[in-house]
PDB file of C-alpha atoms in Angstrom:
ATOM      1  CA  UNK A1210      71.621  92.605 106.685  1.00  0.00           C
ATOM      2  CA  UNK A1211      69.988  95.166 108.973  1.00  0.00           C
ATOM      3  CA  UNK A1212      69.356  98.750 107.926  1.00  0.00           C
ATOM      4  CA  UNK A1213      72.138 100.301 110.038  1.00  0.00           C
ATOM      5  CA  UNK A1214      74.795  97.944 108.684  1.00  0.00           C
ATOM      6  CA  UNK A1215      73.520  98.430 105.144  1.00  0.00           C
ATOM      7  CA  UNK A1216      73.848 102.213 105.478  1.00  0.00           C
ATOM      8  CA  UNK A1217      77.382 101.885 106.858  1.00  0.00           C
ATOM      9  CA  UNK A1218      78.549  99.898 103.839  1.00  0.00           C
ATOM     10  CA  UNK A1219      76.652 102.108 101.399  1.00  0.00           C
ATOM     11  CA  UNK A1220      78.038 105.326 102.936  1.00  0.00           C
ATOM     12  CA  UNK A1221      81.615 104.084 102.796  1.00  0.00           C
ATOM     13  CA  UNK A1222      81.187 102.868  99.227  1.00  0.00           C
ATOM     14  CA  UNK A1223      80.328 106.463  98.282  1.00  0.00           C
ATOM     15  CA  UNK A1224      83.435 107.685 100.127  1.00  0.00           C
ATOM     16  CA  UNK A1225      85.620 105.098  98.386  1.00  0.00           C
ATOM     17  CA  UNK A1226      84.441 106.212  94.969  1.00  0.00           C
ATOM     18  CA  UNK A1227      85.072 109.880  95.805  1.00  0.00           C
ATOM     19  CA  UNK A1228      88.563 109.067  97.092  1.00  0.00           C
ATOM     20  CA  UNK A1229      89.615 106.932  94.137  1.00  0.00           C
ATOM     21  CA  UNK A1230      88.353 109.437  91.583  1.00  0.00           C
ATOM     22  CA  UNK A1231      90.235 112.375  93.089  1.00  0.00           C
ATOM     23  CA  UNK A1232      93.507 112.665  91.130  1.00  0.00           C
ATOM     24  CA  UNK A1233      94.797 109.195  92.006  1.00  0.00           C
ATOM     25  CA  UNK A1234      96.884 106.771  89.963  1.00  0.00           C
ATOM     26  CA  UNK A1235      93.930 104.410  90.242  1.00  0.00           C
ATOM     27  CA  UNK A1236      91.791 106.882  88.299  1.00  0.00           C
ATOM     28  CA  UNK A1237      94.388 107.545  85.591  1.00  0.00           C
ATOM     29  CA  UNK A1238      95.068 103.817  85.123  1.00  0.00           C
ATOM     30  CA  UNK A1239      91.351 103.097  84.835  1.00  0.00           C
ATOM     31  CA  UNK A1240      90.924 105.860  82.244  1.00  0.00           C
ATOM     32  CA  UNK A1241      93.799 104.483  80.146  1.00  0.00           C
ATOM     33  CA  UNK A1242      92.307 100.976  80.095  1.00  0.00           C
ATOM     34  CA  UNK A1243      88.850 102.382  79.298  1.00  0.00           C
ATOM     35  CA  UNK A1244      90.254 104.218  76.268  1.00  0.00           C
ATOM     36  CA  UNK A1245      91.815 100.975  75.030  1.00  0.00           C
ATOM     37  CA  UNK A1246      88.341  99.395  74.946  1.00  0.00           C
ATOM     38  CA  UNK A1247      87.194 102.115  72.542  1.00  0.00           C
ATOM     39  CA  UNK A1248      89.922 101.379  69.990  1.00  0.00           C
ATOM     40  CA  UNK A1249      88.846  99.284  67.000  1.00  0.00           C
ATOM     41  CA  UNK A1250      91.386  97.102  65.218  1.00  0.00           C
ATOM     42  CA  UNK A1251      91.871  93.473  64.226  1.00  0.00           C
ATOM     43  CA  UNK A1252      93.725  92.393  67.381  1.00  0.00           C
ATOM     44  CA  UNK A1253      91.690  94.461  69.832  1.00  0.00           C
ATOM     45  CA  UNK A1254      90.889  91.548  72.176  1.00  0.00           C
ATOM     46  CA  UNK A1255      94.520  90.544  72.568  1.00  0.00           C
ATOM     47  CA  UNK A1256      95.473  94.204  72.973  1.00  0.00           C
ATOM     48  CA  UNK A1257      92.859  94.702  75.705  1.00  0.00           C
ATOM     49  CA  UNK A1258      93.927  91.575  77.594  1.00  0.00           C
ATOM     50  CA  UNK A1259      97.580  92.581  77.447  1.00  0.00           C
ATOM     51  CA  UNK A1260      96.867  96.055  78.842  1.00  0.00           C
ATOM     52  CA  UNK A1261      94.664  94.743  81.661  1.00  0.00           C
ATOM     53  CA  UNK A1262      97.217  92.063  82.538  1.00  0.00           C
ATOM     54  CA  UNK A1263      99.930  94.722  82.653  1.00  0.00           C
ATOM     55  CA  UNK A1264      98.087  97.253  84.804  1.00  0.00           C
ATOM     56  CA  UNK A1265      96.495  94.784  87.189  1.00  0.00           C
ATOM     57  CA  UNK A1266      99.447  92.352  87.353  1.00  0.00           C
ATOM     58  CA  UNK A1267      97.256  89.301  86.812  1.00  0.00           C
ATOM     59  CA  UNK A1268     100.424  87.423  85.715  1.00  0.00           C
ATOM     60  CA  UNK A1269      98.781  85.725  82.734  1.00  0.00           C
ATOM     61  CA  UNK A1270     101.595  86.960  80.486  1.00  0.00           C
ATOM     62  CA  UNK A1271     103.863  84.589  82.403  1.00  0.00           C
ATOM     63  CA  UNK A1272     101.755  81.625  81.304  1.00  0.00           C
ATOM     64  CA  UNK A1273     102.916  80.359  77.917  1.00  0.00           C
ATOM     65  CA  UNK A1274     100.074  80.922  75.412  1.00  0.00           C
ATOM     66  CA  UNK A1275      97.900  82.163  78.289  1.00  0.00           C
ATOM     67  CA  UNK A1276      96.720  85.448  76.809  1.00  0.00           C
ATOM     68  CA  UNK A1277      96.434  83.932  73.341  1.00  0.00           C
ATOM     69  CA  UNK A1278      94.176  81.113  74.534  1.00  0.00           C
ATOM     70  CA  UNK A1279      91.896  83.526  76.399  1.00  0.00           C
ATOM     71  CA  UNK A1280      91.717  85.764  73.334  1.00  0.00           C
ATOM     72  CA  UNK A1281      90.681  82.794  71.170  1.00  0.00           C
ATOM     73  CA  UNK A1282      87.818  82.025  73.541  1.00  0.00           C
ATOM     74  CA  UNK A1283      86.603  85.627  73.548  1.00  0.00           C
ATOM     75  CA  UNK A1284      86.844  85.785  69.762  1.00  0.00           C
ATOM     76  CA  UNK A1285      84.087  83.150  69.600  1.00  0.00           C
ATOM     77  CA  UNK A1286      81.645  85.934  70.414  1.00  0.00           C
ATOM     78  CA  UNK A1287      80.675  87.824  67.269  1.00  0.00           C
ATOM     79  CA  UNK A1288      81.090  91.221  68.914  1.00  0.00           C
ATOM     80  CA  UNK A1289      81.086  93.038  72.268  1.00  0.00           C
ATOM     81  CA  UNK A1290      77.300  93.279  72.284  1.00  0.00           C
ATOM     82  CA  UNK A1291      76.914  89.514  72.070  1.00  0.00           C
ATOM     83  CA  UNK A1292      79.409  89.095  74.893  1.00  0.00           C
ATOM     84  CA  UNK A1293      77.567  91.661  77.039  1.00  0.00           C
ATOM     85  CA  UNK A1294      74.286  89.779  76.557  1.00  0.00           C
ATOM     86  CA  UNK A1295      75.933  86.620  77.876  1.00  0.00           C
ATOM     87  CA  UNK A1296      77.468  88.562  80.765  1.00  0.00           C
ATOM     88  CA  UNK A1297      74.034  89.880  81.760  1.00  0.00           C
ATOM     89  CA  UNK A1298      72.642  86.340  81.736  1.00  0.00           C
ATOM     90  CA  UNK A1299      75.427  85.304  84.086  1.00  0.00           C
ATOM     91  CA  UNK A1300      74.698  88.212  86.434  1.00  0.00           C
ATOM     92  CA  UNK A1301      71.027  87.218  86.558  1.00  0.00           C
ATOM     93  CA  UNK A1302      71.970  83.711  87.699  1.00  0.00           C
ATOM     94  CA  UNK A1303      75.684  83.014  88.287  1.00  0.00           C
ATOM     95  CA  UNK A1304      74.931  79.423  89.360  1.00  0.00           C
ATOM     96  CA  UNK A1305      73.317  78.476  86.074  1.00  0.00           C
ATOM     97  CA  UNK A1306      75.423  76.934  83.321  1.00  0.00           C
ATOM     98  CA  UNK A1307      76.355  79.593  80.790  1.00  0.00           C
ATOM     99  CA  UNK A1308      79.057  80.586  78.345  1.00  0.00           C
ATOM    100  CA  UNK A1309      80.523  83.004  80.901  1.00  0.00           C
ATOM    101  CA  UNK A1310      80.597  80.393  83.653  1.00  0.00           C
ATOM    102  CA  UNK A1311      82.333  78.059  81.219  1.00  0.00           C
ATOM    103  CA  UNK A1312      85.005  80.698  80.534  1.00  0.00           C
ATOM    104  CA  UNK A1313      85.638  80.974  84.278  1.00  0.00           C
ATOM    105  CA  UNK A1314      86.031  77.214  84.716  1.00  0.00           C
ATOM    106  CA  UNK A1315      88.378  76.668  81.754  1.00  0.00           C
ATOM    107  CA  UNK A1316      92.167  76.702  82.107  1.00  0.00           C
ATOM    108  CA  UNK A1317      94.557  78.723  79.967  1.00  0.00           C
ATOM    109  CA  UNK A1318      98.251  78.594  79.164  1.00  0.00           C
ATOM    110  CA  UNK A1319     100.881  76.420  80.818  1.00  0.00           C
ATOM    111  CA  UNK A1320     104.422  76.435  82.168  1.00  0.00           C
ATOM    112  CA  UNK A1321     107.623  75.633  80.237  1.00  0.00           C
ATOM    113  CA  UNK A1322     106.912  71.902  80.584  1.00  0.00           C
ATOM    114  CA  UNK A1323     103.473  72.389  78.989  1.00  0.00           C
ATOM    115  CA  UNK A1324     101.845  71.560  82.346  1.00  0.00           C
ATOM    116  CA  UNK A1325     100.008  73.327  85.181  1.00  0.00           C
ATOM    117  CA  UNK A1326      97.275  75.062  83.248  1.00  0.00           C
ATOM    118  CA  UNK A1327      95.409  77.650  85.320  1.00  0.00           C
ATOM    119  CA  UNK A1328      92.085  79.449  85.390  1.00  0.00           C
ATOM    120  CA  UNK A1329      91.921  83.151  84.529  1.00  0.00           C
ATOM    121  CA  UNK A1330      88.972  84.310  86.641  1.00  0.00           C
ATOM    122  CA  UNK A1331      90.639  87.548  87.731  1.00  0.00           C
ATOM    123  CA  UNK A1332      91.688  88.659  84.243  1.00  0.00           C
ATOM    124  CA  UNK A1333      88.376  87.665  82.658  1.00  0.00           C
ATOM    125  CA  UNK A1334      86.348  89.474  85.334  1.00  0.00           C
ATOM    126  CA  UNK A1335      88.354  92.647  84.713  1.00  0.00           C
ATOM    127  CA  UNK A1336      87.803  92.301  80.964  1.00  0.00           C
ATOM    128  CA  UNK A1337      84.054  91.972  81.584  1.00  0.00           C
ATOM    129  CA  UNK A1338      84.180  94.967  83.962  1.00  0.00           C
ATOM    130  CA  UNK A1339      85.565  97.210  81.231  1.00  0.00           C
ATOM    131  CA  UNK A1340      83.607  95.833  78.287  1.00  0.00           C
ATOM    132  CA  UNK A1341      80.333  96.457  80.188  1.00  0.00           C
ATOM    133  CA  UNK A1342      81.445  99.955  81.212  1.00  0.00           C
ATOM    134  CA  UNK A1343      82.042  98.912  84.849  1.00  0.00           C
ATOM    135  CA  UNK A1344      78.884  96.816  85.279  1.00  0.00           C
ATOM    136  CA  UNK A1345      80.539  93.562  86.331  1.00  0.00           C
ATOM    137  CA  UNK A1346      82.087  92.577  89.690  1.00  0.00           C
ATOM    138  CA  UNK A1347      85.864  92.164  89.661  1.00  0.00           C
ATOM    139  CA  UNK A1348      87.301  88.991  91.156  1.00  0.00           C
ATOM    140  CA  UNK A1349      90.679  89.343  92.828  1.00  0.00           C
ATOM    141  CA  UNK A1350      92.429  88.860  96.134  1.00  0.00           C
ATOM    142  CA  UNK A1351      91.471  92.343  97.344  1.00  0.00           C
ATOM    143  CA  UNK A1352      87.801  91.480  96.934  1.00  0.00           C
ATOM    144  CA  UNK A1353      88.268  88.291  98.945  1.00  0.00           C
ATOM    145  CA  UNK A1354      90.250  90.105 101.657  1.00  0.00           C
ATOM    146  CA  UNK A1355      87.647  92.870 101.966  1.00  0.00           C
ATOM    147  CA  UNK A1356      84.647  90.548 102.026  1.00  0.00           C
ATOM    148  CA  UNK A1357      86.262  88.480 104.782  1.00  0.00           C
ATOM    149  CA  UNK A1358      87.025  91.668 106.719  1.00  0.00           C
ATOM    150  CA  UNK A1359      83.385  92.791 106.474  1.00  0.00           C
ATOM    151  CA  UNK A1360      82.350  89.427 107.843  1.00  0.00           C
ATOM    152  CA  UNK A1361      84.909  89.716 110.647  1.00  0.00           C
ATOM    153  CA  UNK A1362      83.544  93.183 111.491  1.00  0.00           C
ATOM    154  CA  UNK A1363      80.079  91.535 111.604  1.00  0.00           C
ATOM    155  CA  UNK A1364      78.818  93.928 108.935  1.00  0.00           C
ATOM    156  CA  UNK A1365      77.654  90.946 106.924  1.00  0.00           C
ATOM    157  CA  UNK A1366      76.517  87.587 108.199  1.00  0.00           C
ATOM    158  CA  UNK A1367      76.686  84.934 105.549  1.00  0.00           C
ATOM    159  CA  UNK A1368      78.637  81.940 104.346  1.00  0.00           C
ATOM    160  CA  UNK A1369      82.391  81.952 103.869  1.00  0.00           C
ATOM    161  CA  UNK A1370      83.398  83.408 100.513  1.00  0.00           C
ATOM    162  CA  UNK A1371      85.466  81.362  98.054  1.00  0.00           C
ATOM    163  CA  UNK A1372      86.278  81.169  94.362  1.00  0.00           C
ATOM    164  CA  UNK A1373      83.231  78.975  93.814  1.00  0.00           C
ATOM    165  CA  UNK A1374      80.618  81.285  95.355  1.00  0.00           C
ATOM    166  CA  UNK A1375      82.366  84.649  94.894  1.00  0.00           C
ATOM    167  CA  UNK A1376      80.147  86.137  92.194  1.00  0.00           C
ATOM    168  CA  UNK A1377      76.921  84.988  93.826  1.00  0.00           C
ATOM    169  CA  UNK A1378      77.884  86.572  97.157  1.00  0.00           C
ATOM    170  CA  UNK A1379      79.190  89.802  95.617  1.00  0.00           C
ATOM    171  CA  UNK A1380      76.021  90.173  93.530  1.00  0.00           C
ATOM    172  CA  UNK A1381      74.024  89.575  96.718  1.00  0.00           C
ATOM    173  CA  UNK A1382      76.076  92.164  98.651  1.00  0.00           C
ATOM    174  CA  UNK A1383      75.604  94.716  95.854  1.00  0.00           C
ATOM    175  CA  UNK A1384      71.847  94.317  96.100  1.00  0.00           C
ATOM    176  CA  UNK A1385      71.359  93.948  99.866  1.00  0.00           C
ATOM    177  CA  UNK A1386      73.652  96.872 100.723  1.00  0.00           C
ATOM    178  CA  UNK A1387      71.609  99.146  98.483  1.00  0.00           C
ATOM    179  CA  UNK A1388      74.719 100.095  96.506  1.00  0.00           C
ATOM    180  CA  UNK A1389      73.350  98.571  93.280  1.00  0.00           C
ATOM    181  CA  UNK A1390      76.433  99.664  91.369  1.00  0.00           C
ATOM    182  CA  UNK A1391      79.265  97.223  90.672  1.00  0.00           C
ATOM    183  CA  UNK A1392      81.696 100.056  89.974  1.00  0.00           C
ATOM    184  CA  UNK A1393      81.037 101.703  93.331  1.00  0.00           C
ATOM    185  CA  UNK A1394      81.123  98.339  95.113  1.00  0.00           C
ATOM    186  CA  UNK A1395      84.427  97.483  93.434  1.00  0.00           C
ATOM    187  CA  UNK A1396      85.874 100.844  94.539  1.00  0.00           C
ATOM    188  CA  UNK A1397      84.804 100.054  98.095  1.00  0.00           C
ATOM    189  CA  UNK A1398      86.218  96.509  98.170  1.00  0.00           C
ATOM    190  CA  UNK A1399      89.407  97.530  96.326  1.00  0.00           C
ATOM    191  CA  UNK A1400      90.178 100.456  98.622  1.00  0.00           C
ATOM    192  CA  UNK A1401      89.344  98.508 101.771  1.00  0.00           C
ATOM    193  CA  UNK A1402      91.589  95.672 100.607  1.00  0.00           C
ATOM    194  CA  UNK A1403      94.451  98.028  99.765  1.00  0.00           C
ATOM    195  CA  UNK A1404      94.300  99.664 103.188  1.00  0.00           C
ATOM    196  CA  UNK A1405      94.090  96.288 104.896  1.00  0.00           C
ATOM    197  CA  UNK A1406      97.206  95.075 103.092  1.00  0.00           C
ATOM    198  CA  UNK A1407      99.060  98.369 103.566  1.00  0.00           C
ATOM    199  CA  UNK A1408      99.449  99.360  99.911  1.00  0.00           C
ATOM    200  CA  UNK A1409      98.979 103.129  99.669  1.00  0.00           C
ATOM    201  CA  UNK A1410     101.081 104.496  96.821  1.00  0.00           C
ATOM    202  CA  UNK A1411      98.369 104.219  94.159  1.00  0.00           C
ATOM    203  CA  UNK A1412      96.173 106.550  96.243  1.00  0.00           C
ATOM    204  CA  UNK A1413      98.664 109.415  96.267  1.00  0.00           C
ATOM    205  CA  UNK A1414     100.744 111.644  94.094  1.00  0.00           C
ATOM    206  CA  UNK A1415     104.485 110.991  93.960  1.00  0.00           C
ATOM    207  CA  UNK A1416     105.154 114.025  96.142  1.00  0.00           C
ATOM    208  CA  UNK A1417     102.585 113.088  98.773  1.00  0.00           C
ATOM    209  CA  UNK A1418     103.873 109.507  98.982  1.00  0.00           C
ATOM    210  CA  UNK A1419     107.469 110.675  99.381  1.00  0.00           C
ATOM    211  CA  UNK A1420     106.464 113.141 102.098  1.00  0.00           C
ATOM    212  CA  UNK A1421     104.617 110.381 103.942  1.00  0.00           C
ATOM    213  CA  UNK A1422     107.303 107.676 103.897  1.00  0.00           C
ATOM    214  CA  UNK A1423     110.041 110.173 104.741  1.00  0.00           C
ATOM    215  CA  UNK A1424     108.411 110.461 108.164  1.00  0.00           C
ATOM    216  CA  UNK A1425     108.895 106.739 108.836  1.00  0.00           C
ATOM    217  CA  UNK A1426     112.087 105.082 110.037  1.00  0.00           C
ATOM    218  CA  UNK A1427     112.605 101.820 108.153  1.00  0.00           C
ATOM    219  CA  UNK A1428     115.089  99.255 109.487  1.00  0.00           C
ATOM    220  CA  UNK A1429     117.534  97.898 106.912  1.00  0.00           C
ATOM    221  CA  UNK A1430     116.742  94.830 104.798  1.00  0.00           C
ATOM    222  CA  UNK A1431     112.967  94.926 105.233  1.00  0.00           C
ATOM    223  CA  UNK A1432     111.001  92.829 102.768  1.00  0.00           C
ATOM    224  CA  UNK A1433     108.303  94.444 100.650  1.00  0.00           C
ATOM    225  CA  UNK A1434     105.414  93.144 102.785  1.00  0.00           C
ATOM    226  CA  UNK A1435     107.184  94.305 105.934  1.00  0.00           C
ATOM    227  CA  UNK A1436     107.522  97.805 104.472  1.00  0.00           C
ATOM    228  CA  UNK A1437     103.778  97.795 103.666  1.00  0.00           C
ATOM    229  CA  UNK A1438     103.013  96.815 107.255  1.00  0.00           C
ATOM    230  CA  UNK A1439     105.294  99.541 108.588  1.00  0.00           C
ATOM    231  CA  UNK A1440     103.556 102.187 106.444  1.00  0.00           C
ATOM    232  CA  UNK A1441     100.117 100.895 107.389  1.00  0.00           C
ATOM    233  CA  UNK A1442     100.883 100.959 111.105  1.00  0.00           C
ATOM    234  CA  UNK A1443     102.178 104.524 110.827  1.00  0.00           C
ATOM    235  CA  UNK A1444      99.032 105.672 109.023  1.00  0.00           C
ATOM    236  CA  UNK A1445      96.712 103.825 111.434  1.00  0.00           C
ATOM    237  CA  UNK A1446      98.353 105.662 114.323  1.00  0.00           C
ATOM    238  CA  UNK A1447      98.668 109.092 112.698  1.00  0.00           C
ATOM    239  CA  UNK A1448      96.123 109.513 109.876  1.00  0.00           C
ATOM    240  CA  UNK A1449      94.065 112.111 111.730  1.00  0.00           C
ATOM    241  CA  UNK A1450      97.139 114.389 111.847  1.00  0.00           C
ATOM    242  CA  UNK A1451      98.465 113.646 108.336  1.00  0.00           C
ATOM    243  CA  UNK A1452      97.745 115.318 105.005  1.00  0.00           C
ATOM    244  CA  UNK A1453      94.620 113.370 104.098  1.00  0.00           C
ATOM    245  CA  UNK A1454      91.260 114.693 102.968  1.00  0.00           C
ATOM    246  CA  UNK A1455      88.211 114.474 105.218  1.00  0.00           C
ATOM    247  CA  UNK A1456      86.799 111.752 102.958  1.00  0.00           C
ATOM    248  CA  UNK A1457      90.008 109.734 103.352  1.00  0.00           C
ATOM    249  CA  UNK A1458      90.020 110.179 107.138  1.00  0.00           C
ATOM    250  CA  UNK A1459      86.401 109.031 107.382  1.00  0.00           C
ATOM    251  CA  UNK A1460      87.120 105.943 105.303  1.00  0.00           C
ATOM    252  CA  UNK A1461      90.296 105.199 107.266  1.00  0.00           C
ATOM    253  CA  UNK A1462      88.276 105.350 110.485  1.00  0.00           C
ATOM    254  CA  UNK A1463      85.896 102.739 109.057  1.00  0.00           C
ATOM    255  CA  UNK A1464      88.718 100.546 107.727  1.00  0.00           C
ATOM    256  CA  UNK A1465      90.982 100.666 110.757  1.00  0.00           C
ATOM    257  CA  UNK A1466      88.601 100.606 113.720  1.00  0.00           C
TER     258      UNK A1466
END
C-alpha cells in the first residue's frame, strides 16, 4: 500500500469515527451494549450475547439453543481476563490454532428439525469487540462489502477477502493503513458499508431522517432494498446541498466517487 493510498484510508477512518460519534443512533446503541458488559451477575454472558444479537440482528436467537451453546463455550473461560489473553494471542497470529479460532470454526444451535447447525463468527467477533473495549475487528457483511469496495477502488491491492482469511486481512489493513485502532477501522468499514448499501437511518435523528425522505418520491409497493437504493441515489446526487455536516460531505465524496 503506497503512502498516498494509506493516508486516504487513514483520513477517512478519522472522519468516520467523528461522524458516528456525533449524536447518532450508532453511538447510543454502542454505549448501551458497553454498559451491559460492565454489569456483573450470574448469567452475564448469556445476557451480553442476547443484547448484542438484538442490536446487531445477528439472528442467532432464531437458532434453537444457539445463544445457549455459545454461552456454554464462553463460560469455559474462568473470567474476562482469561478470554482477553486468548483473544490477544489470536490477534498476534490468526492463522495459528487457538481457542478463539476453535470458537469461530464450531457450529451452534440448529433448526426445528435439529439440523443445519451454523457458525457464529459475526456474533462472537462482536462479543470480543466489546469485552476487549473495542480492540477486536468485527466480522460482518458490512466489513466484507467495504473491503471489496476498497479493492475495487484500487485503494488496496491484495487477495480476495473471504470468511477464511477475513481476520488476517483486516489485521493487515489496520497495520498497513496506519490506523492501528480496530475501533476506528470498524467505524470506517461499517460506515462505508452502510452508505454502499443505502442504509442511512442509524446516522440521523428521527427528525432529520423524516425531513430527508419526505423530499423523495417513492413509487408504490417498493421492497425494502429498493427503498434503500432510492434513498442512496437521492443522497449521491444531492448530498452537497442537503443538511449534512462537512465531515459527512467529505466522507460521502470518498464513498460515492
